[in-house]
Short mmCIF file of C-alpha atoms in Angstrom, two decimals:
data_model
loop_
_atom_site.label_atom_id
_atom_site.label_comp_id
_atom_site.label_asym_id
_atom_site.label_seq_id
_atom_site.Cartn_x
_atom_site.Cartn_y
_atom_site.Cartn_z
CA UNK A 1 -30.58 -7.74 12.95
CA UNK A 2 -31.09 -5.85 16.17
CA UNK A 3 -30.04 -2.21 16.19
CA UNK A 4 -28.46 -2.87 19.57
CA UNK A 5 -25.71 -4.85 17.85
CA UNK A 6 -23.69 -2.26 15.89
CA UNK A 7 -20.64 -4.51 15.96
CA UNK A 8 -19.71 -8.07 16.85
CA UNK A 9 -16.52 -9.97 17.60
CA UNK A 10 -15.31 -13.37 16.45
CA UNK A 11 -14.12 -16.28 18.54
CA UNK A 12 -10.35 -16.55 18.79
CA UNK A 13 -8.92 -19.91 17.77
CA UNK A 14 -6.74 -21.41 20.51
CA UNK A 15 -3.92 -23.86 19.94
CA UNK A 16 -4.77 -27.35 21.18
CA UNK A 17 -2.45 -29.33 23.43
CA UNK A 18 -0.58 -32.27 21.87
CA UNK A 19 -2.17 -35.64 22.53
CA UNK A 20 0.96 -37.10 24.07
CA UNK A 21 1.00 -34.44 26.78
CA UNK A 22 4.34 -32.93 25.77
CA UNK A 23 4.93 -29.21 26.14
CA UNK A 24 3.61 -26.82 23.53
CA UNK A 25 6.15 -25.12 21.27
CA UNK A 26 6.23 -22.07 19.05
CA UNK A 27 7.03 -22.60 15.36
CA UNK A 28 10.38 -21.20 14.30
CA UNK A 29 10.65 -18.05 12.21
CA UNK A 30 11.68 -19.98 9.09
CA UNK A 31 8.43 -21.92 8.93
CA UNK A 32 6.44 -18.77 9.64
CA UNK A 33 8.12 -16.85 6.83
CA UNK A 34 7.49 -19.78 4.48
CA UNK A 35 3.79 -19.67 5.22
CA UNK A 36 3.56 -15.89 4.98
CA UNK A 37 5.42 -15.84 1.67
CA UNK A 38 2.51 -17.69 0.08
CA UNK A 39 0.45 -14.54 0.48
CA UNK A 40 3.16 -12.02 -0.33
CA UNK A 41 2.70 -11.83 -4.09
CA UNK A 42 -1.02 -12.35 -4.33
CA UNK A 43 -2.60 -9.59 -6.40
CA UNK A 44 -5.14 -7.34 -4.73
CA UNK A 45 -8.58 -7.31 -6.30
CA UNK A 46 -9.30 -4.01 -8.00
CA UNK A 47 -13.06 -4.40 -7.68
CA UNK A 48 -13.18 -4.23 -3.91
CA UNK A 49 -15.08 -1.41 -2.26
CA UNK A 50 -12.29 -0.17 0.02
CA UNK A 51 -8.52 -0.37 0.29
CA UNK A 52 -6.88 -2.72 2.80
CA UNK A 53 -5.84 -0.28 5.52
CA UNK A 54 -5.52 3.49 5.67
CA UNK A 55 -2.25 5.01 6.86
CA UNK A 56 -4.01 6.94 9.60
CA UNK A 57 -5.86 3.82 10.79
CA UNK A 58 -2.67 1.80 10.68
CA UNK A 59 -0.82 4.30 12.86
CA UNK A 60 -3.74 4.56 15.28
CA UNK A 61 -4.05 0.77 15.59
CA UNK A 62 -0.34 0.33 16.30
CA UNK A 63 -0.19 3.24 18.73
CA UNK A 64 -3.21 1.95 20.65
CA UNK A 65 -1.80 -1.59 20.83
CA UNK A 66 1.40 -0.33 22.45
CA UNK A 67 -0.45 2.04 24.76
CA UNK A 68 -2.72 -0.74 26.04
CA UNK A 69 0.15 -3.24 26.34
CA UNK A 70 2.09 -0.77 28.47
CA UNK A 71 -0.73 -0.25 30.96
CA UNK A 72 -1.66 -3.85 31.84
CA UNK A 73 -2.49 -4.63 35.45
CA UNK A 74 -0.77 -6.30 37.17
CA UNK A 75 2.28 -4.80 35.48
CA UNK A 76 4.36 -6.84 33.04
CA UNK A 77 8.11 -7.37 33.31
CA UNK A 78 8.60 -8.71 29.75
CA UNK A 79 6.03 -6.96 27.53
CA UNK A 80 7.62 -6.25 24.12
CA UNK A 81 7.06 -3.17 21.98
CA UNK A 82 4.91 -4.02 18.95
CA UNK A 83 5.76 -3.03 15.36
CA UNK A 84 3.81 -3.18 12.11
CA UNK A 85 4.57 -6.10 9.79
CA UNK A 86 3.88 -5.90 6.04
CA UNK A 87 3.64 -9.68 5.61
CA UNK A 88 1.02 -9.96 8.33
CA UNK A 89 -0.88 -7.10 6.70
CA UNK A 90 -0.83 -8.92 3.34
CA UNK A 91 -2.12 -12.15 4.84
CA UNK A 92 -4.82 -10.20 6.72
CA UNK A 93 -5.81 -8.49 3.47
CA UNK A 94 -6.10 -11.81 1.64
CA UNK A 95 -8.37 -13.23 4.35
CA UNK A 96 -10.49 -10.08 4.78
CA UNK A 97 -11.30 -10.11 1.07
CA UNK A 98 -12.79 -13.60 1.42
CA UNK A 99 -15.58 -12.07 3.57
CA UNK A 100 -15.85 -15.21 5.70
CA UNK A 101 -16.85 -14.62 9.32
CA UNK A 102 -14.43 -17.13 10.77
CA UNK A 103 -10.71 -17.48 11.42
CA UNK A 104 -8.46 -18.47 8.55
CA UNK A 105 -6.81 -19.65 6.48
CA UNK A 106 -6.31 -22.85 8.44
CA UNK A 107 -2.71 -23.53 7.39
CA UNK A 108 -1.64 -20.09 8.64
CA UNK A 109 -3.46 -20.16 11.97
CA UNK A 110 -0.98 -22.56 13.56
CA UNK A 111 1.72 -19.91 13.18
CA UNK A 112 -0.11 -16.63 13.79
CA UNK A 113 -2.67 -15.19 16.18
CA UNK A 114 -5.78 -13.50 14.82
CA UNK A 115 -8.47 -11.13 16.09
CA UNK A 116 -11.58 -10.34 14.04
CA UNK A 117 -14.33 -7.73 14.19
CA UNK A 118 -17.19 -6.69 11.93
CA UNK A 119 -19.74 -3.90 12.04
CA UNK A 120 -22.33 -2.24 9.88
CA UNK A 121 -24.11 1.11 10.02
CA UNK A 122 -22.25 4.31 10.82
CA UNK A 123 -18.49 4.47 10.42
CA UNK A 124 -16.35 3.26 13.32
CA UNK A 125 -12.58 3.61 13.33
CA UNK A 126 -10.73 0.25 13.48
CA UNK A 127 -9.13 1.39 16.75
CA UNK A 128 -12.63 1.27 18.27
CA UNK A 129 -12.57 -2.50 17.91
CA UNK A 130 -9.02 -2.76 19.27
CA UNK A 131 -10.18 -0.98 22.41
CA UNK A 132 -13.18 -3.33 22.65
CA UNK A 133 -10.84 -6.33 22.44
CA UNK A 134 -8.81 -4.93 25.32
CA UNK A 135 -11.95 -4.19 27.34
CA UNK A 136 -12.44 -7.94 27.81
CA UNK A 137 -9.93 -7.45 30.65
CA UNK A 138 -12.89 -6.75 32.95
CA UNK A 139 -13.74 -10.47 32.77
CA UNK A 140 -10.15 -11.74 33.02
CA UNK A 141 -8.28 -12.68 36.20
CA UNK A 142 -4.50 -12.88 35.93
CA UNK A 143 -3.13 -16.21 37.28
CA UNK A 144 -0.15 -15.67 39.57
CA UNK A 145 2.84 -18.08 39.61
CA UNK A 146 1.65 -19.96 42.69
CA UNK A 147 -1.52 -20.89 40.79
CA UNK A 148 0.39 -22.43 37.88
CA UNK A 149 1.34 -26.02 38.76
CA UNK A 150 2.63 -26.59 36.15
CA UNK A 151 -0.08 -25.21 33.86
CA UNK A 152 -1.83 -21.94 34.57
CA UNK A 153 -5.63 -21.97 34.93
CA UNK A 154 -7.80 -20.20 32.38
CA UNK A 155 -9.78 -17.56 34.26
CA UNK A 156 -12.39 -15.76 32.21
CA UNK A 157 -15.73 -14.94 33.83
CA UNK A 158 -17.26 -13.47 30.67
CA UNK A 159 -18.16 -14.88 27.26
CA UNK A 160 -14.64 -14.33 25.92
CA UNK A 161 -11.21 -13.03 26.98
CA UNK A 162 -8.97 -14.34 24.21
CA UNK A 163 -9.02 -11.11 22.19
CA UNK A 164 -7.55 -9.37 25.23
CA UNK A 165 -4.95 -12.05 25.96
CA UNK A 166 -3.72 -12.08 22.34
CA UNK A 167 -3.46 -8.30 22.33
CA UNK A 168 -1.32 -8.29 25.51
CA UNK A 169 0.67 -11.48 24.86
CA UNK A 170 4.16 -10.36 25.87
CA UNK A 171 6.19 -12.13 23.18
CA UNK A 172 3.86 -11.07 20.35
CA UNK A 173 5.78 -8.14 18.87
CA UNK A 174 4.37 -7.85 15.33
CA UNK A 175 0.92 -6.96 14.04
CA UNK A 176 -0.60 -6.41 10.60
CA UNK A 177 -4.25 -5.58 9.95
CA UNK A 178 -6.62 -5.06 7.03
CA UNK A 179 -10.04 -3.49 6.62
CA UNK A 180 -12.41 -4.59 3.89
CA UNK A 181 -16.01 -3.67 3.06
CA UNK A 182 -17.95 -6.86 2.39
CA UNK A 183 -21.00 -6.42 0.21
CA UNK A 184 -22.48 -9.55 1.81
CA UNK A 185 -21.17 -11.51 4.79
CA UNK A 186 -22.85 -14.30 6.76
CA UNK A 187 -22.55 -13.40 10.46
CA UNK A 188 -23.83 -16.29 12.55
CA UNK A 189 -26.61 -17.14 10.11
CA UNK A 190 -27.64 -13.59 9.19
CA UNK A 191 -26.61 -11.80 6.01
CA UNK A 192 -25.10 -8.38 6.64
CA UNK A 193 -24.68 -6.05 3.68
CA UNK A 194 -21.92 -3.46 3.24
CA UNK A 195 -20.24 -4.47 6.49
CA UNK A 196 -16.77 -3.33 7.54
CA UNK A 197 -14.57 -6.34 8.31
CA UNK A 198 -11.39 -5.93 10.39
CA UNK A 199 -8.72 -8.66 10.47
CA UNK A 200 -5.59 -8.33 12.65
CA UNK A 201 -2.85 -10.96 12.44
CA UNK A 202 -0.18 -11.34 15.14
CA UNK A 203 3.27 -12.91 15.35
CA UNK A 204 4.60 -14.73 17.25
CA UNK A 205 1.28 -16.37 18.06
CA UNK A 206 -0.20 -15.96 21.54
CA UNK A 207 -2.99 -17.66 23.50
CA UNK A 208 -1.05 -20.82 24.30
CA UNK A 209 -3.07 -23.07 26.62
CA UNK A 210 -1.66 -23.32 30.13
CA UNK A 211 0.54 -20.22 29.83
CA UNK A 212 0.14 -16.69 31.17
CA UNK A 213 0.03 -13.85 28.63
CA UNK A 214 2.96 -12.09 30.34
CA UNK A 215 5.24 -12.27 33.37
CA UNK A 216 4.30 -10.10 36.33
CA UNK A 217 6.93 -7.75 37.72
CA UNK A 218 8.59 -4.36 37.40
CA UNK A 219 8.23 -3.09 33.79
CA UNK A 220 11.16 -4.03 31.53
CA UNK A 221 12.92 -6.00 34.29
CA UNK A 222 12.83 -9.27 32.29
CA UNK A 223 13.23 -8.07 28.71
CA UNK A 224 14.95 -10.43 26.22
CA UNK A 225 18.69 -9.67 25.79
CA UNK A 226 18.09 -8.62 22.16
CA UNK A 227 16.49 -5.40 23.42
CA UNK A 228 19.77 -4.29 25.00
CA UNK A 229 18.10 -2.91 28.11
CA UNK A 230 15.88 -0.50 26.17
CA UNK A 231 12.55 0.45 27.75
CA UNK A 232 9.84 2.78 26.49
CA UNK A 233 6.45 3.36 28.12
CA UNK A 234 6.80 0.14 30.15
CA UNK A 235 7.65 -1.91 27.03
CA UNK A 236 10.87 -3.67 26.01
CA UNK A 237 12.17 -1.42 23.25
CA UNK A 238 15.03 -1.54 20.74
CA UNK A 239 16.42 1.98 20.75
CA UNK A 240 18.65 1.51 17.69
CA UNK A 241 15.69 0.66 15.45
CA UNK A 242 14.13 4.09 15.81
CA UNK A 243 15.55 6.95 13.71
CA UNK A 244 14.92 10.49 15.00
CA UNK A 245 12.80 12.47 12.57
CA UNK A 246 12.79 16.20 11.94
CA UNK A 247 9.46 17.98 12.16
CA UNK A 248 7.91 18.30 8.72
CA UNK A 249 8.05 21.73 7.13
CA UNK A 250 6.92 23.12 3.82
CA UNK A 251 10.45 23.38 2.44
CA UNK A 252 11.04 19.63 2.78
CA UNK A 253 8.91 18.94 -0.28
CA UNK A 254 11.20 19.63 -3.20
CA UNK A 255 8.26 19.47 -5.58
CA UNK A 256 6.58 22.46 -3.99
CA UNK A 257 9.35 24.96 -4.80
CA UNK A 258 11.63 25.26 -7.86
CA UNK A 259 15.30 24.57 -7.29
CA UNK A 260 17.33 27.78 -7.81
CA UNK A 261 21.13 27.51 -7.58
CA UNK A 262 22.34 29.73 -4.75
CA UNK A 263 25.77 30.42 -6.21
CA UNK A 264 24.54 32.24 -9.34
CA UNK A 265 24.68 36.04 -8.95
CA UNK A 266 21.58 38.02 -9.75
CA UNK A 267 23.05 39.60 -12.90
CA UNK A 268 23.82 36.14 -14.35
CA UNK A 269 20.34 34.72 -13.90
CA UNK A 270 18.03 34.56 -16.93
CA UNK A 271 15.64 37.45 -17.21
CA UNK A 272 12.03 36.47 -16.69
CA UNK A 273 9.07 37.99 -18.45
CA UNK A 274 5.93 38.65 -16.38
CA UNK A 275 3.10 36.30 -17.27
CA UNK A 276 0.30 37.80 -19.29
CA UNK A 277 -3.14 37.70 -17.79
CA UNK A 278 -5.55 35.36 -19.55
CA UNK A 279 -9.33 35.62 -19.09
CA UNK A 280 -10.43 33.13 -16.46
CA UNK A 281 -6.88 32.52 -15.19
CA UNK A 282 -4.75 34.08 -12.49
CA UNK A 283 -1.52 35.72 -13.77
CA UNK A 284 1.43 33.46 -13.10
CA UNK A 285 -0.75 30.47 -12.17
CA UNK A 286 0.50 27.05 -13.20
CA UNK A 287 -1.56 25.46 -15.94
CA UNK A 288 -1.77 21.88 -14.76
CA UNK A 289 -3.81 20.96 -17.81
CA UNK A 290 -0.73 21.36 -20.04
CA UNK A 291 1.10 18.58 -18.25
CA UNK A 292 0.86 15.48 -20.42
CA UNK A 293 2.57 12.14 -20.03
CA UNK A 294 1.68 10.85 -23.52
CA UNK A 295 3.74 12.71 -26.13
CA UNK A 296 2.47 12.97 -29.70
CA UNK A 297 5.17 11.76 -32.11
CA UNK A 298 5.61 11.06 -35.82
CA UNK A 299 5.94 7.69 -37.55
CA UNK A 300 9.67 8.27 -38.04
CA UNK A 301 10.45 9.36 -34.46
CA UNK A 302 13.28 7.24 -33.07
CA UNK A 303 13.37 5.96 -29.54
CA UNK A 304 16.80 7.49 -28.88
CA UNK A 305 15.41 10.92 -29.82
CA UNK A 306 12.69 10.78 -27.15
CA UNK A 307 13.66 8.41 -24.37
CA UNK A 308 16.48 9.67 -22.14
CA UNK A 309 15.96 7.80 -18.87
CA UNK A 310 15.59 4.27 -17.53
CA UNK A 311 11.81 4.58 -17.53
CA UNK A 312 10.45 6.04 -20.76
CA UNK A 313 7.05 7.62 -20.84
CA UNK A 314 4.03 7.11 -23.03
CA UNK A 315 3.74 8.02 -26.72
CA UNK A 316 0.84 8.51 -29.11
CA UNK A 317 1.47 7.26 -32.64
CA UNK A 318 -0.40 8.60 -35.67
CA UNK A 319 -2.24 6.46 -38.21
CA UNK A 320 -0.71 4.98 -41.38
CA UNK A 321 2.78 4.22 -40.03
CA UNK A 322 2.95 0.76 -41.62
CA UNK A 323 4.39 2.08 -44.89
CA UNK A 324 6.33 4.99 -43.39
CA UNK A 325 10.08 5.39 -43.88
CA UNK A 326 11.19 4.80 -40.29
CA UNK A 327 13.41 1.71 -39.96
CA UNK A 328 13.46 -0.80 -37.12
CA UNK A 329 16.12 -3.31 -36.04
CA UNK A 330 15.34 -6.41 -34.00
CA UNK A 331 12.44 -8.59 -32.85
CA UNK A 332 10.84 -8.24 -29.40
CA UNK A 333 13.90 -6.22 -28.35
CA UNK A 334 14.55 -3.28 -30.66
CA UNK A 335 17.63 -1.14 -31.26
CA UNK A 336 17.27 2.41 -29.90
CA UNK A 337 17.70 3.83 -33.41
CA UNK A 338 14.40 2.20 -34.38
CA UNK A 339 11.16 4.04 -35.06
CA UNK A 340 8.94 3.88 -31.97
CA UNK A 341 5.65 3.61 -33.85
CA UNK A 342 6.81 1.07 -36.43
CA UNK A 343 8.33 -1.08 -33.65
CA UNK A 344 4.93 -0.97 -31.92
CA UNK A 345 3.27 -2.05 -35.18
CA UNK A 346 5.82 -4.83 -35.67
CA UNK A 347 5.27 -6.18 -32.17
CA UNK A 348 1.47 -5.88 -32.43
CA UNK A 349 0.93 -3.30 -29.68
CA UNK A 350 -0.97 -1.00 -32.09
CA UNK A 351 -2.45 -1.38 -35.57
CA UNK A 352 -2.23 0.95 -38.56
CA UNK A 353 -4.83 3.24 -36.99
CA UNK A 354 -2.20 4.37 -34.49
CA UNK A 355 -2.60 4.52 -30.73
CA UNK A 356 -0.77 4.61 -27.42
CA UNK A 357 2.43 2.74 -26.66
CA UNK A 358 4.62 2.45 -23.56
CA UNK A 359 8.38 2.10 -23.92
CA UNK A 360 10.99 0.80 -21.49
CA UNK A 361 14.75 0.89 -21.96
CA UNK A 362 16.24 -2.60 -21.51
CA UNK A 363 20.00 -2.13 -21.73
CA UNK A 364 22.69 -3.25 -24.16
CA UNK A 365 22.33 -6.33 -26.41
CA UNK A 366 25.07 -7.92 -28.60
CA UNK A 367 22.90 -8.21 -31.75
CA UNK A 368 19.36 -7.84 -33.16
CA UNK A 369 17.50 -10.33 -35.38
CA UNK A 370 15.28 -9.40 -38.33
CA UNK A 371 11.74 -10.66 -38.89
CA UNK A 372 8.49 -9.88 -40.71
CA UNK A 373 5.53 -9.36 -38.36
CA UNK A 374 2.16 -7.68 -38.81
CA UNK A 375 3.15 -6.42 -42.26
CA UNK A 376 6.27 -4.64 -40.98
CA UNK A 377 9.81 -5.81 -41.73
CA UNK A 378 12.65 -5.35 -39.26
CA UNK A 379 16.38 -5.56 -39.99
CA UNK A 380 19.28 -7.45 -38.41
CA UNK A 381 22.17 -5.73 -36.71
CA UNK A 382 25.26 -7.58 -35.48
CA UNK A 383 26.69 -4.83 -33.37
CA UNK A 384 26.15 -4.24 -29.65
CA UNK A 385 23.68 -1.45 -28.96
CA UNK A 386 21.13 -0.30 -26.39
CA UNK A 387 17.64 -1.77 -26.67
CA UNK A 388 14.02 -1.11 -25.74
CA UNK A 389 10.71 -2.96 -25.59
CA UNK A 390 7.17 -1.78 -26.31
CA UNK A 391 3.98 -2.58 -24.41
CA UNK A 392 0.28 -1.97 -24.89
CA UNK A 393 -1.58 0.78 -23.01
CA UNK A 394 -5.00 -0.21 -21.71
CA UNK A 395 -7.71 1.97 -20.22
CA UNK A 396 -9.18 0.82 -16.94
CA UNK A 397 -12.16 2.08 -14.97
CA UNK A 398 -11.58 2.46 -11.24
CA UNK A 399 -13.62 3.62 -8.26
CA UNK A 400 -12.99 6.58 -5.98
CA UNK A 401 -10.99 4.44 -3.54
CA UNK A 402 -8.50 2.73 -5.88
CA UNK A 403 -4.85 3.49 -5.12
CA UNK A 404 -1.67 3.14 -7.16
CA UNK A 405 -0.38 0.66 -4.57
CA UNK A 406 -3.29 -1.60 -5.51
CA UNK A 407 -3.24 -0.92 -9.24
CA UNK A 408 0.42 -0.86 -10.29
CA UNK A 409 2.89 -0.37 -7.45
CA UNK A 410 6.34 0.87 -8.48
CA UNK A 411 8.98 -1.80 -9.02
CA UNK A 412 12.49 -0.98 -10.14
CA UNK A 413 13.60 -0.07 -12.70
CA UNK A 414 10.20 1.06 -14.00
CA UNK A 415 6.47 0.40 -13.94
CA UNK A 416 3.76 1.22 -16.47
CA UNK A 417 0.18 1.77 -15.35
CA UNK A 418 -3.03 1.61 -17.37
CA UNK A 419 -4.74 4.83 -18.34
CA UNK A 420 -7.29 5.31 -15.57
CA UNK A 421 -10.89 6.46 -15.99
CA UNK A 422 -12.30 8.03 -12.82
CA UNK A 423 -16.02 8.25 -12.08
CA UNK A 424 -17.68 11.58 -11.22
CA UNK A 425 -18.32 12.84 -7.68
CA UNK A 426 -15.26 11.50 -5.85
CA UNK A 427 -14.36 14.80 -4.17
CA UNK A 428 -16.63 14.39 -1.14
CA UNK A 429 -15.71 10.78 -0.38
CA UNK A 430 -14.42 10.51 3.23
CA UNK A 431 -10.68 10.95 3.51
CA UNK A 432 -10.36 7.97 5.83
CA UNK A 433 -11.36 5.70 2.92
CA UNK A 434 -10.04 7.76 0.01
CA UNK A 435 -7.05 9.72 1.36
CA UNK A 436 -4.87 12.12 -0.59
CA UNK A 437 -1.30 12.37 0.72
CA UNK A 438 1.03 15.00 -0.76
CA UNK A 439 0.87 17.61 -3.52
CA UNK A 440 2.01 17.20 -7.15
CA UNK A 441 3.76 13.99 -6.12
CA UNK A 442 1.52 11.74 -4.04
CA UNK A 443 1.97 8.69 -1.82
CA UNK A 444 0.86 5.51 -3.60
CA UNK A 445 -1.62 4.88 -0.77
CA UNK A 446 -3.61 7.90 -2.02
CA UNK A 447 -6.88 7.68 -3.92
CA UNK A 448 -6.03 8.11 -7.60
CA UNK A 449 -9.24 9.93 -8.47
CA UNK A 450 -9.31 12.31 -5.50
CA UNK A 451 -5.62 13.07 -6.15
CA UNK A 452 -6.50 13.90 -9.77
CA UNK A 453 -9.18 16.33 -8.55
CA UNK A 454 -6.70 17.82 -6.06
CA UNK A 455 -4.17 18.30 -8.88
CA UNK A 456 -6.79 19.97 -11.09
CA UNK A 457 -6.54 17.34 -13.83
CA UNK A 458 -10.22 16.32 -13.84
CA UNK A 459 -13.48 17.91 -12.72
CA UNK A 460 -15.40 16.33 -9.87
CA UNK A 461 -18.71 16.69 -11.71
CA UNK A 462 -17.48 14.84 -14.80
CA UNK A 463 -14.67 12.49 -13.78
CA UNK A 464 -12.31 11.62 -16.60
CA UNK A 465 -9.04 9.99 -17.60
CA UNK A 466 -5.54 10.47 -16.21
CA UNK A 467 -2.16 8.90 -16.83
CA UNK A 468 -0.08 7.64 -13.90
CA UNK A 469 3.69 7.55 -13.53
CA UNK A 470 4.76 5.44 -10.50
CA UNK A 471 8.08 6.55 -9.00
CA UNK A 472 10.25 5.53 -6.09
CA UNK A 473 9.39 6.55 -2.53
CA UNK A 474 9.48 10.13 -1.33
CA UNK A 475 10.64 11.00 2.17
CA UNK A 476 8.20 13.81 2.84
CA UNK A 477 4.77 14.86 1.59
CA UNK A 478 3.21 18.25 2.28
CA UNK A 479 -0.57 18.57 2.42
CA UNK A 480 -2.44 21.41 0.73
CA UNK A 481 -6.03 22.46 0.02
CA UNK A 482 -6.63 22.54 -3.73
CA UNK A 483 -9.80 22.33 -5.80
CA UNK A 484 -11.91 21.50 -2.76
CA UNK A 485 -9.75 18.53 -1.68
CA UNK A 486 -7.46 18.74 1.33
CA UNK A 487 -4.42 16.49 1.12
CA UNK A 488 -2.48 15.18 4.12
CA UNK A 489 1.12 15.71 5.15
CA UNK A 490 3.25 12.65 5.85
CA UNK A 491 6.88 12.12 6.79
CA UNK A 492 8.96 9.02 6.14
CA UNK A 493 5.98 6.92 5.00
CA UNK A 494 6.22 3.39 3.69
CA UNK A 495 5.29 2.62 0.11
CA UNK A 496 6.15 4.42 -3.12
CA UNK A 497 5.00 7.57 -4.93
CA UNK A 498 3.34 8.64 -8.17
CA UNK A 499 2.63 11.61 -10.42
CA UNK A 500 -0.53 12.26 -12.42
CA UNK A 501 -0.88 13.69 -15.92
CA UNK A 502 -3.69 15.10 -18.02
CA UNK A 503 -5.03 13.21 -21.02
CA UNK A 504 -5.54 15.00 -24.33
CA UNK A 505 -9.11 15.08 -25.54
#
């Protein structure tokens, strides 16, 4: 492979004209959503080298698309403002992970547009390729209305202009992209190793044969009525869809500062004792290593004594609970007065050697049925009561780039994650591939392992295990520099959040 080819671009697939000569038509939104939904719930491979798209790259890609669309020449009278679409991102992710240097999948291409790029060697931001797509404009000549009779001629003097025309197609107002590192990809007969593959999907689809990408005229003078006359940077813009945001400040992150009631007078507040200095520790410093998610309990510990919320945490059961005194009521679903550890034995989550168990509250049931399972007998109860279920805790090895969004994204009412084992030497991984967003509570698009180093839960030289608690989204994250890792600030991000916990040795 010649060193003069640091990146390449794929051919854009154009829609073909119907054989009967009738006019081309765009598929309706219902059929598009049906196709996209096929990719919505596909699980993301945890063995991939990189995550689908970084937040910073996503914002830069979208910002550059709108900037370039607003500066077309000749000017456009109907160019629409582009927004990010999660469904298009998911379908782009699914295709990027195939590592096939071609457009696809075929059944989706009739409803979406698609631009591709791949490069190897030194890192290049995805926006670099977006700019290169637009730069095809130097070979493109815009066909004016008098030249379209009835179809407009295709005027491209270079090898390709269809990346540019898709990017500036006026009615295309949604984009979703994914970046994937392919260990091996066949690029026009040559095998490239560790190549960065960019896939951007667009909707509604552009590049219709015989049509111009946009109407020429004064900017925003022919916007669709749905935009209500809104115009921003020469683009048709829906003003009511944008919510003003306050500048982010340190006090917006409620995790960073303890909540102290303002209406309590000083004399009524509890007296605090100064922290004693400990060798090797700063007086008053927070000991993050004492923060554990898995609580050590006894064989007789009841669920109602430990679990107070909708999502219950993780518990460590001792050995030899099979013949302990703790009673259990039910099968599969257990009454909250049941012993946690003996319910886990009954269900088969742990054996008599003890182990970890996750618990989730499941609401009120009218009765509970007895059974004998795994050497443990449960009792019947014909009275309505709250219930819970138990689940097994597994340990999973991840790489420095794995995120909670990929591993176990939060879904209401609760989500349990595996215990994660991080490799050593994640601290110096580039933040564009392994970002850390927030402090104490992190965005689920953050690298799990670099977040654990940032929180002081593991050492970079050794790696180690951490427990994860996914939680609902947080409005603001504040970046800090801790343990050699600088985290990012973010306001009103998409996605959910998570907390990390130490694991007892």
